Coordinates of C-alpha atoms and ligand atoms in Angstrom, one line a residue:
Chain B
X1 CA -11.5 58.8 -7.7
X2 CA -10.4 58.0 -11.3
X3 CA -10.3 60.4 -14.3
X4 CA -13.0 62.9 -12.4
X5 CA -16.2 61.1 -12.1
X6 CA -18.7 62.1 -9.7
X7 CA -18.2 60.3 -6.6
X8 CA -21.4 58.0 -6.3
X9 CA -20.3 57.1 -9.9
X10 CA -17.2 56.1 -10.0
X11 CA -18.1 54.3 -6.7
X12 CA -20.3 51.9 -8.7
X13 CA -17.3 51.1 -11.0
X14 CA -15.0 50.3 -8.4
X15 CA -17.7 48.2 -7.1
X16 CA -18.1 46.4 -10.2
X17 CA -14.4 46.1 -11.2
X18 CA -14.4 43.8 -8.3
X19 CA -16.3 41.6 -10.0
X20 CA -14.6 38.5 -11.2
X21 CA -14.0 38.6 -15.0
X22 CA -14.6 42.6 -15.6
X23 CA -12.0 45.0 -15.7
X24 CA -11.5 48.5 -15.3
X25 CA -12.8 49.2 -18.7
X26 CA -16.5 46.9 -18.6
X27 CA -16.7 48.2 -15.0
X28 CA -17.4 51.8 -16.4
X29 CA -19.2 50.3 -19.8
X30 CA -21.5 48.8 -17.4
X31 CA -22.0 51.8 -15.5
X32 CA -22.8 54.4 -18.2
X33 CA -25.3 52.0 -19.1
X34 CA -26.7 52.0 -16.1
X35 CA -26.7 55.4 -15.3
X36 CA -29.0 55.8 -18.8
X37 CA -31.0 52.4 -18.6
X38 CA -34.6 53.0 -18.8
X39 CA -36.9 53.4 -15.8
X40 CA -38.0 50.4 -13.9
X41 CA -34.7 48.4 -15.4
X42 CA -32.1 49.8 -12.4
X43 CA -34.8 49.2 -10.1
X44 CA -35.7 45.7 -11.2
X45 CA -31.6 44.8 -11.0
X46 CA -31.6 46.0 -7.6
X47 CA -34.8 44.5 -6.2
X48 CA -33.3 41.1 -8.1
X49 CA -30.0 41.9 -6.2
X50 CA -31.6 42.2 -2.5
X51 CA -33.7 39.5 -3.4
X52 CA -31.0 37.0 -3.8
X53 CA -29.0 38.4 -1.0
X54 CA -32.0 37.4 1.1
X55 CA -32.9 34.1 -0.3
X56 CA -29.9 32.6 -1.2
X57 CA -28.0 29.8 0.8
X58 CA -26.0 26.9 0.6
X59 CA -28.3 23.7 1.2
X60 CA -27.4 22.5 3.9
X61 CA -26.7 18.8 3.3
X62 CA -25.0 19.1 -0.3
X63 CA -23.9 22.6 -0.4
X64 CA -25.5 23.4 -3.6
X65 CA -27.9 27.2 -4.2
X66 CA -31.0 26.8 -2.1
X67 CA -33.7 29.1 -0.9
X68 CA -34.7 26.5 1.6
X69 CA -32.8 24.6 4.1
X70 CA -33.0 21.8 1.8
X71 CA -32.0 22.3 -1.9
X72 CA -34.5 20.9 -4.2
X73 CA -32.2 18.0 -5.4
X74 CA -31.6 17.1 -1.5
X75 CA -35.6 17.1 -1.1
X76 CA -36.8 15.4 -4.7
X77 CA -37.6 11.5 -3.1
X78 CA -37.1 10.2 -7.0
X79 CA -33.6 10.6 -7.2
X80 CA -31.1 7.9 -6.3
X81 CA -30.1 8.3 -2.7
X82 CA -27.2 5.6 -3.1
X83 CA -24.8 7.1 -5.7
X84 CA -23.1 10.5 -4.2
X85 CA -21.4 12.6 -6.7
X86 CA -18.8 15.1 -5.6
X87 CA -18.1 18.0 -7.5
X88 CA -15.8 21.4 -6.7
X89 CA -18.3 24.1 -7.0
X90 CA -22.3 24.7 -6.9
X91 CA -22.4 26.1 -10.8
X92 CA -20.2 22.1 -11.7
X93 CA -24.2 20.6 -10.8
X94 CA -26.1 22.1 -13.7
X95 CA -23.4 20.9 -15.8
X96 CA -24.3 17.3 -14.4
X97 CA -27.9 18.1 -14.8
X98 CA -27.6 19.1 -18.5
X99 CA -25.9 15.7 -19.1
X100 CA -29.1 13.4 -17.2
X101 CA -27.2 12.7 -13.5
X102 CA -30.0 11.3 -11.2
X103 CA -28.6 11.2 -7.9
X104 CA -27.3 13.8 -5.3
X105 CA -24.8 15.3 -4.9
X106 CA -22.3 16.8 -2.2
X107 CA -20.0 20.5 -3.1
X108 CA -16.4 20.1 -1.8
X109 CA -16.5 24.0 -2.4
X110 CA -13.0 23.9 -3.6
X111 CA -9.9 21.3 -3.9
X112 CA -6.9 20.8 -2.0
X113 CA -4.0 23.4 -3.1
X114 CA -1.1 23.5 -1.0
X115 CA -0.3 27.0 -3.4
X116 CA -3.4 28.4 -2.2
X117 CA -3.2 27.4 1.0
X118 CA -5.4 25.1 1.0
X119 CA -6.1 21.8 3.6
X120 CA -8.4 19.4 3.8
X121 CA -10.0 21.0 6.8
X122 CA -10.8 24.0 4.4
X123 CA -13.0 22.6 2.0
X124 CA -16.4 20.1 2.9
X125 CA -14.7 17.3 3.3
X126 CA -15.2 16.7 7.2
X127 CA -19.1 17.5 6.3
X128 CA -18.3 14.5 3.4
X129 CA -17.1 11.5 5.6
X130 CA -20.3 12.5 7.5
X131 CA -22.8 11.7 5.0
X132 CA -21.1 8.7 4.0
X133 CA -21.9 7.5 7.8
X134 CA -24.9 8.7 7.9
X135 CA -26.7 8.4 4.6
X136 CA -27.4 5.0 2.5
X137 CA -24.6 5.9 0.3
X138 CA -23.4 2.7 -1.9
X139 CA -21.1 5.1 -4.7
X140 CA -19.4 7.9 -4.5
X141 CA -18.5 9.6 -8.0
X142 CA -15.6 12.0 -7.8
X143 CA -16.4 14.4 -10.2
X144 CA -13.6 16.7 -9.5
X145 CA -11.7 18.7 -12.4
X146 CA -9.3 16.8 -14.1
X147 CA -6.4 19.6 -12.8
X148 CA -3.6 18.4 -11.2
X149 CA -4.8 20.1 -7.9
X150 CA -8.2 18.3 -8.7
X151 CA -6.7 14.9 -9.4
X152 CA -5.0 14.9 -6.2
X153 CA -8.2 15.4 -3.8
X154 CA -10.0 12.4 -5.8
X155 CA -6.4 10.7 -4.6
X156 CA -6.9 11.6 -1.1
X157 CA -10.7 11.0 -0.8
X158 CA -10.6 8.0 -2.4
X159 CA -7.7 7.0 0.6
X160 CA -10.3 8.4 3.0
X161 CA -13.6 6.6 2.0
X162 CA -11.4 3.3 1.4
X163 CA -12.3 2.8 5.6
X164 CA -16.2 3.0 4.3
X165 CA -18.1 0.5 2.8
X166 CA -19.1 2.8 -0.5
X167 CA -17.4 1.9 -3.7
X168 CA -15.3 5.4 -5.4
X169 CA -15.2 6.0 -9.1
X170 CA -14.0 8.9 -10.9
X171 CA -15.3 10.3 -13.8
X172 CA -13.1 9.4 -16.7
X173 CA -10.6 11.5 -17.8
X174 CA -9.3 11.6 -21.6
X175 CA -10.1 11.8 -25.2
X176 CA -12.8 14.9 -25.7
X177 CA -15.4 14.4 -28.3
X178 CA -14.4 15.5 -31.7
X179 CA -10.6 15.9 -33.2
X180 CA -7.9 13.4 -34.5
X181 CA -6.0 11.0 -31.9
X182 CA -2.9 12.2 -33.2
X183 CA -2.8 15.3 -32.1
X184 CA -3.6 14.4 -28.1
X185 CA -1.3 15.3 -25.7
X186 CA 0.3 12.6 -23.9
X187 CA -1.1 13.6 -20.2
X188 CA -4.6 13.5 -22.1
X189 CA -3.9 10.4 -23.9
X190 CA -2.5 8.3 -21.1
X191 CA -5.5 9.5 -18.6
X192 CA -7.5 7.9 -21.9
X193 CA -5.7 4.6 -21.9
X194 CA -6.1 4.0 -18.0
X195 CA -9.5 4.6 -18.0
X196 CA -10.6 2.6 -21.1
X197 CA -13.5 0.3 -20.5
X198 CA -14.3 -3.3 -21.9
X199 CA -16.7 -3.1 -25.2
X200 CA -19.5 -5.5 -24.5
X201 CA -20.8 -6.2 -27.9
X202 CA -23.8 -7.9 -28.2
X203 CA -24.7 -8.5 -32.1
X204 CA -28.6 -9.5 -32.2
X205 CA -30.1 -10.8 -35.5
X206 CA -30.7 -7.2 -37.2
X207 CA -27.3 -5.9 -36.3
X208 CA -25.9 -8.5 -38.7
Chain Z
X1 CA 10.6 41.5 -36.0
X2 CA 8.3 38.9 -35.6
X3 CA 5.6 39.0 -33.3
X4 CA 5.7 35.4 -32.4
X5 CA 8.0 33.4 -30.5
X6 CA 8.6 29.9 -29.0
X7 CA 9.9 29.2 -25.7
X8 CA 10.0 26.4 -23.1
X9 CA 9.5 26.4 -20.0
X10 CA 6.5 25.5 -16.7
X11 CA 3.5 27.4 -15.5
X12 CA 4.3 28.3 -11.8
X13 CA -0.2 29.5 -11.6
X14 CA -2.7 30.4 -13.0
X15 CA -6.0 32.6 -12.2
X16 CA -9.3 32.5 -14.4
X17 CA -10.1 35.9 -16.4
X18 CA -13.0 36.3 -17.6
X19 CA -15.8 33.7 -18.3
X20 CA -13.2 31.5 -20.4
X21 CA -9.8 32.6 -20.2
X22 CA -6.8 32.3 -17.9
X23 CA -3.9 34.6 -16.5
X24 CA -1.1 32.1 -17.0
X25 CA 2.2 32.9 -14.8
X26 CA 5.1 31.1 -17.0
X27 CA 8.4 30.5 -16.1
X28 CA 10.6 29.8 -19.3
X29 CA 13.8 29.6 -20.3
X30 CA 14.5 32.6 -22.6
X31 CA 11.8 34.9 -20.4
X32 CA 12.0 33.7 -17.0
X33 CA 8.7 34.6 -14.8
X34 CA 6.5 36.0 -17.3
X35 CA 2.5 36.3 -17.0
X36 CA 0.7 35.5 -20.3
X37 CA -3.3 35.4 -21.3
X38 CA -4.5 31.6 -22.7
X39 CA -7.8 32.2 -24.4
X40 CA -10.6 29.5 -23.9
X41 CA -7.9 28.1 -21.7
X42 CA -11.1 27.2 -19.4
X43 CA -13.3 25.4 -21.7
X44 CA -12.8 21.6 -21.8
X45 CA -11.0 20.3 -24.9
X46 CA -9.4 23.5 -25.6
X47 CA -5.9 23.6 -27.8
X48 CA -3.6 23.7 -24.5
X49 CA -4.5 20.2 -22.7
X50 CA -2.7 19.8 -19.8
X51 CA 0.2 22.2 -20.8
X52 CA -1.0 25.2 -18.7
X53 CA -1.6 23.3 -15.8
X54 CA 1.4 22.0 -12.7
X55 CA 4.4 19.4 -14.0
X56 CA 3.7 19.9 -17.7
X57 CA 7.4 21.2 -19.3
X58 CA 5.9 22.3 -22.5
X59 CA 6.8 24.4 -25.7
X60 CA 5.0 27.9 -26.1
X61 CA 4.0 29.5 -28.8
X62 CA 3.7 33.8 -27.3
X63 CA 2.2 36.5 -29.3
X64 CA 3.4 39.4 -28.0
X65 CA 0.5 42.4 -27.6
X66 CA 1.0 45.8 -25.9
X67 CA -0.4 44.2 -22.9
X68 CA 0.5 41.1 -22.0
X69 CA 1.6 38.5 -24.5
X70 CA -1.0 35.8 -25.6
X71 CA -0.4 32.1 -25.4
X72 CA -1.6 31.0 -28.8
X73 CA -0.3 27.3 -28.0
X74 CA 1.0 24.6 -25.7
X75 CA 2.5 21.6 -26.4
X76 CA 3.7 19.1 -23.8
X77 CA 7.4 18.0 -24.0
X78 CA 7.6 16.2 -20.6
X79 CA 4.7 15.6 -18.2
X80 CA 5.7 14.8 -14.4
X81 CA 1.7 14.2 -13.2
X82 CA 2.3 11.5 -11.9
X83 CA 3.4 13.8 -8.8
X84 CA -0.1 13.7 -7.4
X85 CA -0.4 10.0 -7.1
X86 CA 2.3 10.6 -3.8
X87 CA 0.9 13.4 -1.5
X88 CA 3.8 14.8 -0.1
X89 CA 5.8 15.0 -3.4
X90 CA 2.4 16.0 -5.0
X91 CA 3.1 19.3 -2.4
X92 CA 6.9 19.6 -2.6
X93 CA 6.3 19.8 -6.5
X94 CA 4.6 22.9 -5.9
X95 CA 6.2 23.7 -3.4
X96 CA 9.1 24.9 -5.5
X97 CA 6.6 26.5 -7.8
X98 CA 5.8 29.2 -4.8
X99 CA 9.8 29.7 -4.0
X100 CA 10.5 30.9 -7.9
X101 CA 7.0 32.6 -8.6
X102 CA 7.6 34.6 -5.1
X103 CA 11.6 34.8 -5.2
X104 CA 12.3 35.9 -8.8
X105 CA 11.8 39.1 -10.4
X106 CA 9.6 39.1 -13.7
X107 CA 11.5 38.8 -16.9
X108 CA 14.6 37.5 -15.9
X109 CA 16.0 34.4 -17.1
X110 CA 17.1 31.7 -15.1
X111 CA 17.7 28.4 -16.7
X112 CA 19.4 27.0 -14.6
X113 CA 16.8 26.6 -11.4
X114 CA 14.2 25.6 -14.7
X115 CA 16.5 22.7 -15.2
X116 CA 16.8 22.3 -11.5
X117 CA 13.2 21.9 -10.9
X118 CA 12.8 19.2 -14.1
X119 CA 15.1 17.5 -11.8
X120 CA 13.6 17.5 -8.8
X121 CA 10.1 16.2 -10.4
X122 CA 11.8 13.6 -11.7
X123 CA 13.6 12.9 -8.7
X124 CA 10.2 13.2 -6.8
X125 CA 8.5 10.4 -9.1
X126 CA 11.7 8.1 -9.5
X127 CA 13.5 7.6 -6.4
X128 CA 12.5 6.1 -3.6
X129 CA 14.3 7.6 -0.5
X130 CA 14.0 11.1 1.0
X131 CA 13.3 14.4 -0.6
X132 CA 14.3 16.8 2.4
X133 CA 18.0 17.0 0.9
X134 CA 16.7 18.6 -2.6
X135 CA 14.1 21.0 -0.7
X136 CA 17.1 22.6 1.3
X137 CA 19.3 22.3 -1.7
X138 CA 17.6 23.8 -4.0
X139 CA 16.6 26.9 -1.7
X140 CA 20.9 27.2 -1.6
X141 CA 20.6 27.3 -5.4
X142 CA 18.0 29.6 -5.3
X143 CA 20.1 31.9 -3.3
X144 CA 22.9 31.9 -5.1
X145 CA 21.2 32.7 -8.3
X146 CA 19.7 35.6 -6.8
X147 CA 23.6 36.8 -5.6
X148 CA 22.4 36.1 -2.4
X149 CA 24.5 32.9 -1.1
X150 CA 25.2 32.5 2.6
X151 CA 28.3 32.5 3.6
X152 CA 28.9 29.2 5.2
X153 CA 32.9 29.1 5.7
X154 CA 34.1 31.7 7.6
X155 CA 32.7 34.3 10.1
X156 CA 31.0 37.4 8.0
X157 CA 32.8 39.5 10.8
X158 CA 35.8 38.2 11.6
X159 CA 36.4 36.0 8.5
X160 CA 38.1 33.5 10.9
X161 CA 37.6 30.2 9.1
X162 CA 35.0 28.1 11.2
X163 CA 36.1 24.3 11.7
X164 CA 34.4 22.9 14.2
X165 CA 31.7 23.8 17.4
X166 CA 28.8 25.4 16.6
X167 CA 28.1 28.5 15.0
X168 CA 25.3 31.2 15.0
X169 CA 23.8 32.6 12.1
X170 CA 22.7 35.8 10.9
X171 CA 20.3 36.2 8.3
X172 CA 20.9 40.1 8.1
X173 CA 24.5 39.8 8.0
X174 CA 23.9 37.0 5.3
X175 CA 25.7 34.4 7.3
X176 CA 28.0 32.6 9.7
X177 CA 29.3 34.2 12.9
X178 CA 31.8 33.0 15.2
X179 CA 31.1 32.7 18.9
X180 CA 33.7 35.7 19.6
X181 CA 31.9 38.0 17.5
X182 CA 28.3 37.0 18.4
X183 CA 28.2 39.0 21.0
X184 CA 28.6 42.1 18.6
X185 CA 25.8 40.4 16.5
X186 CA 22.1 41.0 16.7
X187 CA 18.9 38.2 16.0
X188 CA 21.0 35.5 15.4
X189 CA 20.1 32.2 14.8
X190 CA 21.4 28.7 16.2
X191 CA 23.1 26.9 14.0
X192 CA 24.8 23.3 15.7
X193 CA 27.8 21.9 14.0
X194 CA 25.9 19.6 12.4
X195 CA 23.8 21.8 10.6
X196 CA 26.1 23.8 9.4
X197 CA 28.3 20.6 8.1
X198 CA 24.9 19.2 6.6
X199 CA 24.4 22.9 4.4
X200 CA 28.8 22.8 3.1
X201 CA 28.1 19.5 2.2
X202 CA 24.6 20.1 0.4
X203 CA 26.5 22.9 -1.5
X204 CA 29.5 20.8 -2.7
X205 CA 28.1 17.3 -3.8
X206 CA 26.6 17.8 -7.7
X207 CA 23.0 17.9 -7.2
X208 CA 22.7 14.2 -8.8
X209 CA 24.2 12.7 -5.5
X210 CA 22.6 14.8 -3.1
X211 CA 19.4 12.3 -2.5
X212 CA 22.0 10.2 -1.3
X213 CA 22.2 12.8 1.3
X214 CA 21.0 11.7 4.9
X215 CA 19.2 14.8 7.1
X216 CA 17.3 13.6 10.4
X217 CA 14.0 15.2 10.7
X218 CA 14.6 17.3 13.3
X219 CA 17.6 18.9 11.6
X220 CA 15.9 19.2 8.4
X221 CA 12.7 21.3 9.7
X222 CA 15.5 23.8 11.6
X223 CA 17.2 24.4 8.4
X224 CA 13.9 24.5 6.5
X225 CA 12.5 27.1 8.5
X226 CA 16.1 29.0 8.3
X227 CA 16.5 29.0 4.6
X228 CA 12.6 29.8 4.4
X229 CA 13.1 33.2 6.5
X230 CA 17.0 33.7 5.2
X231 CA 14.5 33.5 1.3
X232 CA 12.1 35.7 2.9
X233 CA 14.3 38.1 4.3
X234 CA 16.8 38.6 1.0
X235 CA 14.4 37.6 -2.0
X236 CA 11.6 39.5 -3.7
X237 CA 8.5 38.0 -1.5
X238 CA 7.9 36.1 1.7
X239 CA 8.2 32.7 1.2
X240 CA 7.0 29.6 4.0
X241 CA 9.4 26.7 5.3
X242 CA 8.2 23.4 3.3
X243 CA 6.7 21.9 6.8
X244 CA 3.9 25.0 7.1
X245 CA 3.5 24.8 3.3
X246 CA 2.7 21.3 3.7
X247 CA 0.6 21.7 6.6
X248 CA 1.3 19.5 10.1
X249 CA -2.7 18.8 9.6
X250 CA -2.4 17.0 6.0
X251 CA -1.8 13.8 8.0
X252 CA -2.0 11.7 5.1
Ligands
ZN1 ZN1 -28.9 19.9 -1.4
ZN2 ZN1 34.0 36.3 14.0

């Protein structure tokens, strides 16, 4: 027990100093406030809490937060059922959302780290190489993070789903929107120059 | 006294803190290990790039604070990414990452093993033939920087000069013993006459020649698993031999 705080209280501290992202210090800011918030408010946090405990699972094609068996992505017919994209973790697909993705995807949960120990047998990639077999994939979009650790599981699936008939892209890596060219890095800059793309430019009459 | 400072130097890991930032663990050349805090180092296009992240040698700009010092920049002098296009060089590039972030002390300088791992990434990209020389060398550099060099000559007990036949070793005893005194000796490992040639010569050639070093497999996983628990049992942490780090599942 820290700095003489009633046991149940200081409980709830240690609790949430587990929490990734709060320290020692939030952990108790937090838990004043709760010990003072109005009525109904702890309550409602801990109904919402049990709630999701309940509810929430991993969908169990893609991997991604479902209440169902079947994530909603997994089970909305529009989407494109031929392009795959595979991303580390579940919160990486809202991202996608946001920026207008309209096929499914599949949640490695994780990359390969030989410093974390770890293997390819450790993340979803078995559950990967299955869906390739069984689904009418036709692209597979690794949309890892460009870390080294990241860029060296889109090297090893893409040596794995070379024995499939899909074709692999990776998202490109490079130049980020906004700031001067001079002042890339050379890692940054280089990832820009391999994955430049042909400019198709097609001038109609009221361009010119 | 200013409260900034520049210094070179590799990030041997990192962890996220907090929704944006990073715990960065650095190991430079005027600091040694030292653990810093990147602000925003998590948000894409931040002012770091690929500094904080594996085979980057960069420059630093610290802050110091009363807590841990801040990283306020990162600028790339040499990038060895390249590692990850080769699997296993991809792994034995980190691989000496987890020796000196579990081996060495905090705050304690050690250039040369920074200058020794530049090396060995560029070694890794560049040259063609085997790595397993450099792993079990540098591991004998390691140990000598941290005053803890086997002695491979003569008999810790005896200090009869060994020249030929095998030997045993003792990794409490921090080396050699002859076959006379290994009876006196406890948990002693095997070490053939071969091996123990293999390690004098790894320790004498400058490190530039030792690629040209030849080591059969199955001598090189004994005396990787040797200098792993010799690391393990003398350095700060516990350390794995290269061929558990690397996994016998990652078939490639
Ligand atoms: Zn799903
Ligand atoms: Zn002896």
């Amino acid at each position: 027990m820290q700095e003489g705080y009633p046991e149940s209280l200081d409980r709830v501290i240690r609790a949430l100093s587990k929490l990734p992202g709060i320290g020692p210090k939030t952990a108790q800011r937090l838990a004043f406030y709760l010990v003072k918030s109005p009525s109904g408010e702890l309550e409602e946090l801990l109904q919402a809490l049990a709630d999701m405990r309940r509810k929430i699972r991993f969908c169990a094609r893609c991997g991604f937060f479902s209440e169902e068996e079947l994530c909603r992505i997994c089970q909305d017919t529009s989407r494109d059922a031929h392009v795959l994209c595979v991303v580390e973790r579940p919160q990486d697909i809202f991202a996608l959302e946001r920026a207008g993705f309209k096929g499914r995807y599949h949640v490695l949960q994780g990359v390969l780290s030989p410093l974390a120990g770890v293997g390819p047998e450790h993340i979803r990639i078995p559950e990967l190489l299955k869906r390739i077999q069984e689904e009418s994939v036709r692209e597979v979009i690794l949309a890892l993070n460009p870390s080294v650790d990241g860029e060296a599981t889109a090297l090893y699936l893409a040596q794995k789903l070379s024995a499939f008939p899909v074709k692999v892209t990776l998202i490109a890596r490079g130049l980020p929107s906004g700031g001067d060219l001079e002042f890339a890095d050379e890692v940054t800059l280089a990832q820009a120059l391999e994955g430049r793309r042909e400019i198709r430019v097609s001038l109609g009459k009221e361009a010119l | 006294m200013s409260r900034y400072s520049l210094d070179e130097g590799i990030v041997l890991k990192t962890v996220d803190f907090g929704e944006i930032d990073r715990i960065v663990t650095l190991f430079t050349r005027k600091k040694g290990k030292v653990q810093a805090i990147a602000k925003g180092a998590r948000k894409m296009g931040n002012r770091f790039g690929a500094s904080l992240d594996f085979f980057s040698f960069s420059e630093f700009l610290l802050y110091a604070t009363r807590g841990m010092p801040l990283i306020v920049q990162g600028k790339i002098k040499k990038t060895f990414r390249d590692l990850v296009r080769i699997p296993l060089r991809w792994m034995a590039g980190e691989y000496v990452l987890l020796l000196v972030d579990r081996l060495f002390p905090f705050e304690r300088p050690e250039e040369k093993i920074l200058e020794e791992i530049l090396f060995l990434w560029e070694t890794f990209l560049r040259c063609g033939g085997s790595i397993q020389p450099l792993l079990l060398r540098f591991r004998l550099d390691v140990a000598r920087v941290l005053g803890v060099f086997p002695e491979l000559l003569e008999c810790v007990l005896c200090h009869r000069e060994l020249h030929s036949a095998c030997a045993s070793f003792s990794i409490s005893l921090g080396g050699i013993v002859c076959d006379t005194c290994a009876t006196k000796a406890q948990e002693l490992s095997f070490l053939s006459w071969q091996e123990l040639q293999l390690l004098r010569n790894l320790v004498d050639v400058p490190l530039g020649r030792v690629v040209q070093s030849r080591v059969n497999s199955q001598v090189f996983q004994s005396l990787d698993m040797l200098l792993s628990r010799y690391l393990s049992y003398h350095g700060e942490g516990r350390v794995p031999s290269f061929t558990s780090f690397a996994g016998c599942e990652f078939s490639w």
